[in-house]
Amino acid sequence: MGHRLGCLLAVLTFTALVAMLLWSYFATVIAEPGGVPPGWHPFADEEAAMTQQDYLDYPAYPVSGQAMMAKPRYCKKCKAWKPLRAHHDSISGRCVLKMDHYCIWVVNCVGLLNYKHFLLFLFWTCAACLEAAALLITSFVQFLTDSGQSAGESAVTPAIVFVAFVIDAAFFISLLGFLIMHARMVARNSTSIEMYEKAGLLPHYPHDRGFRENFKDVFGPRSWWWLIPHYTPAERRQRLEQALQPQAHEMSARTGGGGAAWLPPLMVAGWLEVFQALQW
Ligand SMILES: [Zn+2]
């Protein structure tokens, strides 16, 4: 009875994990990552934006009160102004807010409005792989230690267990490394692009507001919603407004930072090079 109950619980848990990973995956695939609205500009009025021709010579303006200065950013490919932390996605041919990377596995750009979904996809996949490995490991060890075949057992079953365990473990280790790398970026409020440009590794990273605020910046303010790949319309609106008003956002941002200080280096640079090469 106890054994059957355990089996039922294992099946139900695994089914729930797979459902969550599929939900997170398709949420990442179909989500609008956060395009820059047509006509957006960082200037005080339309006239200034229209008459600003020599954009590269435009003087720096304050971004975070007295903390930092920045020039207006212009995308030559879109022929449009772009906010802080927006980058041009050459695959979709447009600028994306807080762009992290273009992911070939989700066939979408990962940015402001679907980075949470992407991280949850990694998280739930890791969890599902871990449970599968835990369920298979006894049979796997038995396969390695048994020289003879168990009575009444097909020759195919142990081979399937062996292959399934090895593939599952390989997926788990790879995705866990990727998840840890992204956890460090979330802890610093950085992105893959910014880490690649080494801006995210600066000792006083301008977007770092401390771990708690950095985490909520991606996963939202409500803790019961953190593991769900979804933003409410109000959250989406707030995120867009925040990303499109970088000056106001940065002004309240600096509270000391150091959110990732508790995380070890974890070979981030090496992992990053590999995944950048793979276009993750
Ligand atoms: Zn662009």
Short mmCIF file of N, CA, C and O in Angstrom, two decimals, residues 4 11 16 25 42 44 52 65-67 82 94 117 124 139 149 167 181 188 202 226 243 251 257 264 270 277-278:
data_model
loop_
_atom_site.label_atom_id
_atom_site.label_comp_id
_atom_site.label_asym_id
_atom_site.label_seq_id
_atom_site.Cartn_x
_atom_site.Cartn_y
_atom_site.Cartn_z
N ARG A 4 2.59 1.69 -3.34
CA ARG A 4 1.68 2.20 -4.39
C ARG A 4 1.39 3.68 -4.19
O ARG A 4 1.31 4.45 -5.15
N VAL A 11 4.32 9.97 -9.60
CA VAL A 11 3.72 10.23 -10.91
C VAL A 11 3.04 11.61 -10.92
O VAL A 11 3.20 12.40 -11.86
N ALA A 16 3.09 17.23 -12.60
CA ALA A 16 2.97 18.65 -12.29
C ALA A 16 4.22 19.42 -12.74
O ALA A 16 4.11 20.52 -13.29
N TYR A 25 7.72 27.16 -20.87
CA TYR A 25 8.33 27.15 -22.20
C TYR A 25 7.46 27.91 -23.20
O TYR A 25 7.93 28.83 -23.88
N PRO A 42 14.06 60.07 -25.61
CA PRO A 42 14.39 60.42 -24.23
C PRO A 42 14.35 61.91 -23.94
O PRO A 42 14.78 62.33 -22.87
N ALA A 44 12.81 65.98 -23.66
CA ALA A 44 11.73 66.61 -22.88
C ALA A 44 10.48 66.83 -23.72
O ALA A 44 9.37 66.76 -23.22
N GLN A 52 16.60 67.00 -33.27
CA GLN A 52 17.90 66.47 -32.87
C GLN A 52 18.50 65.65 -34.02
O GLN A 52 18.19 64.48 -34.20
N GLY A 65 20.23 61.03 -11.03
CA GLY A 65 20.54 62.16 -10.18
C GLY A 65 21.96 62.60 -10.45
O GLY A 65 22.32 62.90 -11.58
N GLN A 66 22.79 62.56 -9.45
CA GLN A 66 24.19 62.92 -9.64
C GLN A 66 25.07 61.68 -9.84
O GLN A 66 26.27 61.78 -9.97
N ALA A 67 24.45 60.50 -9.80
CA ALA A 67 25.25 59.28 -9.77
C ALA A 67 25.92 58.97 -11.10
O ALA A 67 27.04 58.50 -11.14
N LYS A 82 16.61 54.70 -28.51
CA LYS A 82 16.32 53.52 -27.67
C LYS A 82 16.67 53.82 -26.22
O LYS A 82 17.66 54.50 -25.94
N ARG A 94 14.56 44.48 -34.50
CA ARG A 94 14.02 45.61 -33.72
C ARG A 94 14.75 45.67 -32.39
O ARG A 94 15.43 44.71 -31.98
N HIS A 117 9.77 34.19 -17.43
CA HIS A 117 9.24 32.93 -17.97
C HIS A 117 10.38 32.01 -18.39
O HIS A 117 10.33 30.79 -18.17
N TRP A 124 11.96 24.81 -13.77
CA TRP A 124 11.05 23.65 -13.75
C TRP A 124 11.64 22.47 -14.50
O TRP A 124 11.40 21.31 -14.15
N SER A 139 17.61 1.89 -10.25
CA SER A 139 17.70 0.95 -11.38
C SER A 139 19.02 1.12 -12.11
O SER A 139 19.61 0.16 -12.61
N GLN A 149 21.22 -10.85 -15.86
CA GLN A 149 19.93 -10.20 -16.07
C GLN A 149 18.93 -10.74 -15.07
O GLN A 149 18.93 -11.92 -14.75
N ILE A 167 21.11 10.65 -20.17
CA ILE A 167 20.60 11.86 -20.85
C ILE A 167 20.01 12.83 -19.83
O ILE A 167 20.25 14.04 -19.87
N MET A 181 24.21 30.52 -13.48
CA MET A 181 24.75 31.71 -14.14
C MET A 181 23.71 32.84 -14.18
O MET A 181 24.00 33.99 -13.87
N ARG A 188 22.36 40.57 -9.41
CA ARG A 188 23.01 41.86 -9.67
C ARG A 188 22.18 42.77 -10.56
O ARG A 188 22.62 43.85 -10.92
N LEU A 202 31.19 45.21 -13.10
CA LEU A 202 31.79 46.36 -12.44
C LEU A 202 31.49 46.32 -10.94
O LEU A 202 30.41 45.87 -10.54
N TRP A 226 5.74 34.13 -7.79
CA TRP A 226 7.11 34.03 -8.28
C TRP A 226 7.35 32.82 -9.17
O TRP A 226 8.16 32.88 -10.09
N ALA A 243 10.88 50.81 -17.68
CA ALA A 243 11.96 50.64 -18.67
C ALA A 243 12.04 51.82 -19.64
O ALA A 243 13.10 52.13 -20.16
N MET A 251 17.03 56.87 -10.72
CA MET A 251 17.20 57.84 -9.64
C MET A 251 16.93 57.20 -8.28
O MET A 251 17.56 57.50 -7.30
N GLY A 257 23.64 48.33 -3.31
CA GLY A 257 23.96 47.22 -4.20
C GLY A 257 24.65 46.08 -3.49
O GLY A 257 24.43 45.82 -2.32
N PRO A 264 29.26 32.78 -5.20
CA PRO A 264 30.63 32.60 -5.67
C PRO A 264 30.74 32.85 -7.17
O PRO A 264 29.73 32.90 -7.87
N GLY A 270 33.40 31.80 -18.17
CA GLY A 270 33.57 30.64 -19.04
C GLY A 270 32.26 30.14 -19.59
O GLY A 270 32.12 29.90 -20.79
N ALA A 277 28.41 31.57 -27.58
CA ALA A 277 28.80 30.91 -28.83
C ALA A 277 27.65 30.05 -29.37
O ALA A 277 27.47 29.92 -30.56
N LEU A 278 26.84 29.50 -28.43
CA LEU A 278 25.72 28.67 -28.84
C LEU A 278 24.47 29.50 -29.11
O LEU A 278 23.41 28.96 -29.39
#
